[in-house]
Amino acid sequence: MSAHQVVYLPGDGIGPEVASSARRVLEAADMEFDWIEKPLGLGAFEAHGDALPQDTVDAIRACGVALKGPSTTPIGGGHVSANVRLRKELELFANVRPVKTVPGLETSHGAIDLVIVRENTEDLYAGLENEVAPGVVTSLKVITDRASRRIARFAFDYAKRWERERVTAVHKANIMKLADGLFLDCAREAKEESDAAGGTIGFDDVLVDALCMHLVTNPGRYDVLLLENLYGDIVSDLAAGLIGGLGLAPGGNYGEDCAVFEAIHGSAPDIAGQGIANPIAMILSGAMMCHHLGRPDAYTRIRRGVASVTRDRKDALTPDLGGTGTTEGLTQAIIEGVQAQPQPA
Ligand code: NAI
């Protein structure tokens, strides 16, 4: 089998630590890669004066696939988020974040198996902010028919491909009657289109505040959640917390021509360089990439390998999971766990 050409973006903070773990685990699942390393984030800004050099964007366009570690965005001032720019430039319009209970890791919320489908290109992330008068700032929430329709169709298509049962549109259309009202209308139309095409995916909708309450009281009632950009960002972290923390939640950004795989979490500057970051979210993001590259066998093997470690190798778990292990120790345990898995049929 020929090697997959993939752009490798280590990012900064814990990025290089967890991204290199993911690379090693993917290779342990008998995947062959030709990694093309490119800069992005704080390091790129310091070295090139640009957190997202054009050369990095061009390389992802040419390859079509990237594995990305998290990168820091300064708060308040400083450079514009390289993540937001990347998603816009490559039109990575759909951010998929599966949130599933991890075997062996107890949670106080019961079994969870939901998927967050987040619109990735507009909303308050449009970055259209103005100081209209001293002490008065506006920030524009942009919701378009085109992007809302596109992400809603993606959610129904995803639900069908992954044999899920229901899509729930999340909104605040009682207050933002036009913006969230448009998003909700597009979701309803996507449901009608799905039905017309013979689909059987169910549909309902919920206010984002009620959703948050339901998620901490009865998360099992949700399946695929369809959200605008900002709600999706916030609810993702909440959902990750339900299964044991940010170190466990993977993600993928999909466009028509490119896909970039990255964990939900950020660059965790508070633990960067200490060798204790949890690599699981990044490894599972890598597993999603294997699936995207047409290797569902590697996807399954990696997931099973991770599960074998969270279930049976508590000694290897990192401090965020209540253990005393290190990134390196956990990575090594997962590599052994993956290698011990039989090749799925
Ligand atoms: P964060 O996700 O980096 O960290 C939040 C908390 O979770 C911290 O206590 C951190 O130590 C912990 N944590 C996160 N990932 C972990 C892991 N793998 N293992 C163990 N503990 C982990 O969020 P924060 O602090 O709000 O953001 C830090 C920086 O990351 C910011 O500059 C932010 O803009 C950026 N960021 C980047 C993202 C990306 O590149 N896709 C996504 C989210 C934030």
CSV table of C-alpha atoms and ligand atoms in Angstrom, one decimal:
chain,number,residue,atom,x,y,z
A,1,MET,CA,0.0,0.0,0.0
A,2,SER,CA,1.4,3.4,-0.8
A,3,ALA,CA,2.2,6.0,1.8
A,4,HIS,CA,-0.5,8.7,2.5
A,5,GLN,CA,0.8,12.3,2.0
A,6,VAL,CA,-0.4,14.3,5.0
A,7,VAL,CA,0.6,17.8,6.2
A,8,TYR,CA,1.8,17.7,9.8
A,9,LEU,CA,1.1,20.9,11.8
A,10,PRO,CA,2.6,20.4,15.3
A,11,GLY,CA,1.3,23.7,16.6
A,12,ASP,CA,2.6,25.0,19.9
A,13,GLY,CA,2.2,24.6,23.7
A,14,ILE,CA,1.4,20.9,24.2
A,15,GLY,CA,0.8,20.6,20.4
A,16,PRO,CA,4.1,19.1,19.4
A,17,GLU,CA,4.0,16.7,22.4
A,18,VAL,CA,0.5,15.2,21.6
A,19,ALA,CA,0.8,15.5,17.8
A,20,SER,CA,4.0,13.4,17.8
A,21,SER,CA,2.3,10.8,20.0
A,22,ALA,CA,-0.5,10.6,17.5
A,23,ARG,CA,1.9,10.1,14.6
A,24,ARG,CA,3.6,7.2,16.3
A,25,VAL,CA,0.3,5.5,17.2
A,26,LEU,CA,-1.0,5.8,13.6
A,27,GLU,CA,2.2,4.3,12.3
A,28,ALA,CA,1.7,1.4,14.8
A,29,ALA,CA,-1.6,0.7,13.2
A,30,ASP,CA,0.2,-0.2,10.0
A,31,MET,CA,-0.5,3.1,8.3
A,32,GLU,CA,2.3,4.5,6.1
A,33,PHE,CA,2.7,8.3,5.8
A,34,ASP,CA,4.8,10.8,4.0
A,35,TRP,CA,4.6,13.6,6.6
A,36,ILE,CA,5.0,17.2,5.3
A,37,GLU,CA,5.7,19.4,8.3
A,38,LYS,CA,4.6,23.0,8.2
A,39,PRO,CA,4.5,25.9,10.7
A,40,LEU,CA,1.2,27.2,12.2
A,41,GLY,CA,0.5,29.2,15.3
A,42,LEU,CA,2.7,31.1,17.8
A,43,GLY,CA,5.9,29.6,16.5
A,44,ALA,CA,5.0,30.5,12.9
A,45,PHE,CA,4.1,34.1,14.0
A,46,GLU,CA,7.4,34.5,15.8
A,47,ALA,CA,9.5,33.0,12.9
A,48,HIS,CA,7.6,34.3,9.9
A,49,GLY,CA,5.5,37.2,11.2
A,50,ASP,CA,2.4,35.2,10.2
A,51,ALA,CA,0.6,32.6,12.3
A,52,LEU,CA,-0.7,31.0,9.1
A,53,PRO,CA,2.0,31.2,6.4
A,54,GLN,CA,0.6,31.0,2.8
A,55,ASP,CA,3.0,28.0,2.2
A,56,THR,CA,1.2,26.1,5.0
A,57,VAL,CA,-2.2,26.7,3.4
A,58,ASP,CA,-0.9,25.8,0.0
A,59,ALA,CA,0.5,22.5,1.2
A,60,ILE,CA,-2.8,21.5,2.8
A,61,ARG,CA,-4.6,22.4,-0.4
A,62,ALA,CA,-2.2,20.3,-2.4
A,63,CYS,CA,-2.4,17.3,0.0
A,64,GLY,CA,-6.0,17.5,1.0
A,65,VAL,CA,-5.4,16.3,4.5
A,66,ALA,CA,-3.6,17.6,7.6
A,67,LEU,CA,-3.0,16.4,11.2
A,68,LYS,CA,-2.9,19.5,13.4
A,69,GLY,CA,-1.8,20.1,17.0
A,70,PRO,CA,-3.4,22.9,18.9
A,71,SER,CA,-2.0,26.5,18.6
A,72,THR,CA,-2.2,29.5,20.9
A,73,THR,CA,-4.2,32.6,20.1
A,74,PRO,CA,-3.4,35.6,22.3
A,75,ILE,CA,-6.4,36.9,24.4
A,76,GLY,CA,-7.6,40.5,23.8
A,77,GLY,CA,-5.0,41.6,21.3
A,78,GLY,CA,-2.2,40.0,19.2
A,79,HIS,CA,-2.6,38.0,16.0
A,80,VAL,CA,-5.8,36.7,14.6
A,81,SER,CA,-6.5,33.0,15.4
A,82,ALA,CA,-4.6,30.8,12.9
A,83,ASN,CA,-7.3,28.2,13.5
A,84,VAL,CA,-10.2,30.5,12.5
A,85,ARG,CA,-8.2,31.7,9.5
A,86,LEU,CA,-7.4,28.1,8.4
A,87,ARG,CA,-11.0,27.0,8.6
A,88,LYS,CA,-12.1,30.0,6.5
A,89,GLU,CA,-9.3,29.9,3.9
A,90,LEU,CA,-9.8,26.2,3.2
A,91,GLU,CA,-13.6,26.4,3.7
A,92,LEU,CA,-13.5,23.7,6.3
A,93,PHE,CA,-17.2,24.3,7.0
A,94,ALA,CA,-18.0,21.3,9.2
A,95,ASN,CA,-16.4,20.6,12.5
A,96,VAL,CA,-17.3,17.1,13.7
A,97,ARG,CA,-16.6,16.2,17.4
A,98,PRO,CA,-17.7,12.7,18.5
A,99,VAL,CA,-18.1,12.6,22.3
A,100,LYS,CA,-18.3,9.0,23.6
A,101,THR,CA,-17.8,7.5,27.0
A,102,VAL,CA,-14.3,6.0,27.2
A,103,PRO,CA,-14.2,2.4,28.4
A,104,GLY,CA,-12.8,2.1,31.9
A,105,LEU,CA,-13.2,5.7,32.8
A,106,GLU,CA,-16.2,6.2,35.0
A,107,THR,CA,-18.3,9.4,34.7
A,108,SER,CA,-21.1,10.6,36.8
A,109,HIS,CA,-23.3,11.1,33.8
A,110,GLY,CA,-23.9,7.5,32.5
A,111,ALA,CA,-23.1,6.3,29.0
A,112,ILE,CA,-22.7,9.1,26.4
A,113,ASP,CA,-22.4,8.7,22.7
A,114,LEU,CA,-23.2,11.9,20.8
A,115,VAL,CA,-21.7,13.8,17.9
A,116,ILE,CA,-21.3,17.5,17.7
A,117,VAL,CA,-21.6,19.0,14.2
A,118,ARG,CA,-20.5,22.6,14.4
A,119,GLU,CA,-20.7,25.2,11.6
A,120,ASN,CA,-17.1,26.3,11.3
A,121,THR,CA,-16.9,29.5,9.1
A,122,GLU,CA,-19.2,32.2,10.3
A,123,ASP,CA,-21.4,33.4,13.3
A,124,LEU,CA,-19.6,35.7,15.9
A,125,TYR,CA,-16.3,34.2,14.5
A,126,ALA,CA,-16.6,36.5,11.5
A,127,GLY,CA,-14.4,38.8,13.5
A,128,LEU,CA,-16.4,41.9,12.6
A,129,GLU,CA,-15.9,44.0,15.7
A,130,ASN,CA,-16.1,47.8,16.0
A,131,GLU,CA,-15.8,50.3,18.7
A,132,VAL,CA,-18.6,52.5,17.5
A,133,ALA,CA,-18.1,55.1,20.3
A,134,PRO,CA,-15.8,55.1,23.3
A,135,GLY,CA,-16.9,52.3,25.6
A,136,VAL,CA,-19.3,50.9,23.0
A,137,VAL,CA,-18.3,47.9,21.0
A,138,THR,CA,-20.3,45.9,18.5
A,139,SER,CA,-19.5,42.3,17.4
A,140,LEU,CA,-21.5,41.1,14.4
A,141,LYS,CA,-23.1,37.7,14.3
A,142,VAL,CA,-23.2,36.6,10.7
A,143,ILE,CA,-25.5,33.7,9.8
A,144,THR,CA,-26.1,33.0,6.1
A,145,ASP,CA,-28.6,30.8,4.3
A,146,ARG,CA,-25.7,29.2,2.3
A,147,ALA,CA,-23.6,28.2,5.3
A,148,SER,CA,-26.5,27.1,7.4
A,149,ARG,CA,-28.0,24.9,4.6
A,150,ARG,CA,-24.6,23.4,3.9
A,151,ILE,CA,-23.9,22.4,7.5
A,152,ALA,CA,-27.5,21.1,8.0
A,153,ARG,CA,-27.2,18.9,5.0
A,154,PHE,CA,-23.8,17.7,6.2
A,155,ALA,CA,-25.3,16.8,9.6
A,156,PHE,CA,-28.1,14.6,8.0
A,157,ASP,CA,-25.6,13.1,5.6
A,158,TYR,CA,-23.2,12.3,8.4
A,159,ALA,CA,-26.1,10.8,10.5
A,160,LYS,CA,-27.0,8.6,7.6
A,161,ARG,CA,-23.4,7.5,6.9
A,162,TRP,CA,-22.6,6.7,10.5
A,163,GLU,CA,-26.0,5.1,11.2
A,164,ARG,CA,-27.2,7.5,13.8
A,165,GLU,CA,-30.8,8.1,14.5
A,166,ARG,CA,-31.6,11.7,15.1
A,167,VAL,CA,-30.3,15.2,14.4
A,168,THR,CA,-31.1,17.9,17.0
A,169,ALA,CA,-30.7,21.6,15.9
A,170,VAL,CA,-29.5,23.8,18.7
A,171,HIS,CA,-30.4,27.5,18.7
A,172,LYS,CA,-31.7,30.6,20.5
A,173,ALA,CA,-34.3,31.5,18.0
A,174,ASN,CA,-36.6,32.9,20.7
A,175,ILE,CA,-34.2,35.8,21.1
A,176,MET,CA,-32.2,35.9,17.9
A,177,LYS,CA,-35.3,35.4,15.8
A,178,LEU,CA,-33.6,36.3,12.5
A,179,ALA,CA,-30.2,34.8,12.8
A,180,ASP,CA,-31.0,31.6,14.7
A,181,GLY,CA,-34.4,31.5,13.1
A,182,LEU,CA,-32.6,31.2,9.7
A,183,PHE,CA,-30.3,28.5,11.0
A,184,LEU,CA,-33.3,26.6,12.3
A,185,ASP,CA,-35.3,27.0,9.1
A,186,CYS,CA,-32.3,25.6,7.1
A,187,ALA,CA,-32.1,22.6,9.5
A,188,ARG,CA,-35.9,21.9,9.0
A,189,GLU,CA,-35.4,22.1,5.2
A,190,ALA,CA,-32.5,19.7,5.4
A,191,LYS,CA,-34.7,17.3,7.3
A,192,GLU,CA,-37.4,17.5,4.5
A,193,GLU,CA,-34.7,16.9,1.9
A,194,SER,CA,-33.4,13.9,3.8
A,195,ASP,CA,-36.9,12.5,4.1
A,196,ALA,CA,-37.6,13.1,0.4
A,197,ALA,CA,-34.5,11.1,-0.4
A,198,GLY,CA,-35.8,8.2,1.6
A,199,GLY,CA,-33.9,8.9,4.8
A,200,THR,CA,-35.1,7.9,8.2
A,201,ILE,CA,-33.1,10.2,10.4
A,202,GLY,CA,-35.3,11.8,13.1
A,203,PHE,CA,-35.2,15.6,13.8
A,204,ASP,CA,-36.0,17.9,16.7
A,205,ASP,CA,-34.6,21.2,18.0
A,206,VAL,CA,-33.7,22.6,21.4
A,207,LEU,CA,-32.8,26.0,22.9
A,208,VAL,CA,-29.1,26.1,23.7
A,209,ASP,CA,-29.6,26.9,27.3
A,210,ALA,CA,-32.0,24.0,27.8
A,211,LEU,CA,-29.5,21.8,26.0
A,212,CYS,CA,-26.8,22.6,28.5
A,213,MET,CA,-29.1,21.6,31.4
A,214,HIS,CA,-30.1,18.4,29.6
A,215,LEU,CA,-26.5,17.5,28.9
A,216,VAL,CA,-25.6,17.5,32.5
A,217,THR,CA,-28.8,15.7,33.7
A,218,ASN,CA,-29.6,13.3,30.9
A,219,PRO,CA,-27.0,13.4,28.0
A,220,GLY,CA,-28.1,10.0,26.7
A,221,ARG,CA,-31.1,11.7,25.1
A,222,TYR,CA,-29.0,13.3,22.4
A,223,ASP,CA,-27.5,11.8,19.3
A,224,VAL,CA,-26.2,14.2,16.6
A,225,LEU,CA,-26.2,17.9,17.7
A,226,LEU,CA,-26.2,20.5,14.9
A,227,LEU,CA,-24.9,23.9,16.1
A,228,GLU,CA,-23.7,27.3,15.0
A,229,ASN,CA,-20.1,28.1,15.5
A,230,LEU,CA,-20.0,29.7,18.9
A,231,TYR,CA,-22.6,27.4,20.5
A,232,GLY,CA,-20.7,24.5,19.0
A,233,ASP,CA,-17.5,25.6,20.6
A,234,ILE,CA,-18.9,26.0,24.0
A,235,VAL,CA,-21.1,22.9,24.1
A,236,SER,CA,-18.1,20.8,22.8
A,237,ASP,CA,-16.1,21.6,25.9
A,238,LEU,CA,-19.1,21.0,28.2
A,239,ALA,CA,-19.6,17.6,26.4
A,240,ALA,CA,-15.9,16.7,26.7
A,241,GLY,CA,-16.1,17.4,30.4
A,242,LEU,CA,-18.9,14.9,30.7
A,243,ILE,CA,-16.7,12.0,29.4
A,244,GLY,CA,-13.7,12.9,31.5
A,245,GLY,CA,-12.1,16.0,30.1
A,246,LEU,CA,-10.6,17.8,27.1
A,247,GLY,CA,-7.8,15.2,26.8
A,248,LEU,CA,-10.3,12.7,25.5
A,249,ALA,CA,-12.3,14.5,22.8
A,250,PRO,CA,-11.2,14.3,19.2
A,251,GLY,CA,-12.3,16.3,16.1
A,252,GLY,CA,-12.2,16.7,12.4
A,253,ASN,CA,-12.7,19.8,10.2
A,254,TYR,CA,-14.2,18.9,6.8
A,255,GLY,CA,-14.5,20.9,3.6
A,256,GLU,CA,-15.3,20.0,0.0
A,257,ASP,CA,-11.6,19.5,-0.9
A,258,CYS,CA,-9.7,19.3,2.4
A,259,ALA,CA,-9.9,17.9,5.9
A,260,VAL,CA,-7.9,18.9,9.0
A,261,PHE,CA,-7.9,16.7,12.1
A,262,GLU,CA,-7.3,18.1,15.5
A,263,ALA,CA,-8.4,17.6,19.1
A,264,ILE,CA,-11.0,19.9,20.7
A,265,HIS,CA,-8.6,21.2,23.3
A,266,GLY,CA,-6.2,24.1,23.0
A,267,SER,CA,-2.4,24.4,23.6
A,268,ALA,CA,-2.8,24.1,27.4
A,269,PRO,CA,0.0,26.5,28.2
A,270,ASP,CA,-0.4,25.6,31.9
A,271,ILE,CA,1.1,22.1,31.4
A,272,ALA,CA,3.1,22.6,28.2
A,273,GLY,CA,6.6,21.2,28.3
A,274,GLN,CA,6.0,19.1,31.4
A,275,GLY,CA,5.5,15.8,29.6
A,276,ILE,CA,2.1,15.2,31.2
A,277,ALA,CA,-0.4,16.2,28.5
A,278,ASN,CA,-2.9,13.5,27.6
A,279,PRO,CA,-2.4,12.5,24.0
A,280,ILE,CA,-5.7,10.5,23.6
A,281,ALA,CA,-7.8,13.2,22.0
A,282,MET,CA,-5.1,13.8,19.4
A,283,ILE,CA,-4.6,10.1,18.8
A,284,LEU,CA,-8.4,9.7,18.3
A,285,SER,CA,-8.4,12.6,15.9
A,286,GLY,CA,-5.7,10.7,14.0
A,287,ALA,CA,-7.9,7.7,14.0
A,288,MET,CA,-10.7,9.8,12.4
A,289,MET,CA,-8.1,10.9,9.8
A,290,CYS,CA,-7.4,7.2,9.1
A,291,HIS,CA,-11.1,6.6,8.5
A,292,HIS,CA,-11.2,9.7,6.2
A,293,LEU,CA,-8.2,8.2,4.3
A,294,GLY,CA,-10.1,5.1,3.6
A,295,ARG,CA,-8.7,2.9,6.4
A,296,PRO,CA,-11.6,2.1,8.7
A,297,ASP,CA,-9.6,-0.9,9.8
A,298,ALA,CA,-6.9,1.4,11.3
A,299,TYR,CA,-9.6,3.6,12.8
A,300,THR,CA,-11.1,0.6,14.6
A,301,ARG,CA,-7.8,-0.8,15.7
A,302,ILE,CA,-6.6,2.5,17.2
A,303,ARG,CA,-9.9,3.1,19.0
A,304,ARG,CA,-9.7,-0.5,20.4
A,305,GLY,CA,-6.1,0.0,21.4
A,306,VAL,CA,-6.9,3.2,23.3
A,307,ALA,CA,-9.8,1.5,25.0
A,308,SER,CA,-7.6,-1.4,26.1
A,309,VAL,CA,-5.3,1.0,27.8
A,310,THR,CA,-8.0,3.1,29.5
A,311,ARG,CA,-9.6,-0.1,30.8
A,312,ASP,CA,-6.6,-2.2,31.8
A,313,ARG,CA,-3.6,0.1,32.1
A,314,LYS,CA,-4.6,2.6,34.8
A,315,ASP,CA,-0.9,2.9,35.7
A,316,ALA,CA,-0.3,4.7,32.4
A,317,LEU,CA,-3.0,7.3,32.7
A,318,THR,CA,-2.0,11.0,32.8
A,319,PRO,CA,-2.9,13.4,35.7
A,320,ASP,CA,-6.0,14.8,34.0
A,321,LEU,CA,-7.5,11.3,34.2
A,322,GLY,CA,-6.5,10.9,37.8
A,323,GLY,CA,-3.2,9.0,37.1
A,324,THR,CA,0.4,9.7,37.6
A,325,GLY,CA,1.6,8.7,34.1
A,326,THR,CA,3.3,10.8,31.4
A,327,THR,CA,2.6,11.6,27.8
A,328,GLU,CA,5.4,9.3,26.7
A,329,GLY,CA,4.3,6.4,29.0
A,330,LEU,CA,0.7,6.6,27.8
A,331,THR,CA,1.7,6.8,24.2
A,332,GLN,CA,3.9,3.7,24.6
A,333,ALA,CA,1.1,1.8,26.3
A,334,ILE,CA,-1.3,2.8,23.5
A,335,ILE,CA,1.2,1.7,20.8
A,336,GLU,CA,1.4,-1.7,22.5
A,337,GLY,CA,-2.4,-1.7,22.9
A,338,VAL,CA,-2.9,-1.0,19.2
A,339,GLN,CA,-0.3,-3.6,18.1
A,340,ALA,CA,-2.0,-6.2,20.3
A,341,GLN,CA,-5.3,-5.7,18.4
A,342,PRO,CA,-6.1,-8.2,15.7
A,343,GLN,CA,-6.6,-6.6,12.3
A,344,PRO,CA,-10.3,-5.9,12.0
A,345,ALA,CA,-12.1,-8.0,9.3
B,1,NAI,P1,-7.1,24.5,26.7
B,1,NAI,O1,-7.9,23.4,26.0
B,1,NAI,O2,-5.7,24.6,26.1
B,1,NAI,O3,-6.9,24.1,28.3
B,1,NAI,C1,-8.0,24.1,29.2
B,1,NAI,C2,-7.6,23.2,30.4
B,1,NAI,O4,-7.6,21.8,29.9
B,1,NAI,C3,-6.2,23.5,30.9
B,1,NAI,O5,-6.2,23.3,32.3
B,1,NAI,C4,-5.4,22.4,30.2
B,1,NAI,O6,-4.2,22.0,31.0
B,1,NAI,C5,-6.3,21.2,30.1
B,1,NAI,N1,-6.0,20.4,29.0
B,1,NAI,C6,-6.3,20.7,27.7
B,1,NAI,N2,-5.9,19.7,26.9
B,1,NAI,C7,-5.3,18.8,27.7
B,1,NAI,C8,-4.7,17.6,27.4
B,1,NAI,N3,-4.5,17.1,26.2
B,1,NAI,N4,-4.2,16.9,28.5
B,1,NAI,C9,-4.3,17.4,29.7
B,1,NAI,N5,-4.9,18.5,30.0
B,1,NAI,C10,-5.4,19.2,29.0
B,1,NAI,O7,-7.9,25.8,26.7
B,1,NAI,P2,-7.4,27.3,27.0
B,1,NAI,O8,-6.5,27.3,28.2
B,1,NAI,O9,-8.7,28.1,27.1
B,1,NAI,O10,-6.6,27.8,25.8
B,1,NAI,C11,-5.2,27.8,25.7
B,1,NAI,C12,-4.8,28.3,24.3
B,1,NAI,O11,-5.3,27.3,23.3
B,1,NAI,C13,-5.5,29.6,23.9
B,1,NAI,O12,-4.5,30.4,23.2
B,1,NAI,C14,-6.6,29.2,22.9
B,1,NAI,O13,-6.9,30.2,22.0
B,1,NAI,C15,-6.0,28.0,22.2
B,1,NAI,N6,-6.9,27.1,21.6
B,1,NAI,C16,-6.5,26.5,20.5
B,1,NAI,C17,-7.4,25.5,19.9
B,1,NAI,C18,-6.9,24.9,18.6
B,1,NAI,O14,-5.7,25.1,18.2
B,1,NAI,N7,-7.7,24.2,17.9
B,1,NAI,C19,-8.7,25.2,20.4
B,1,NAI,C20,-8.9,25.8,21.7
B,1,NAI,C21,-8.1,26.7,22.3
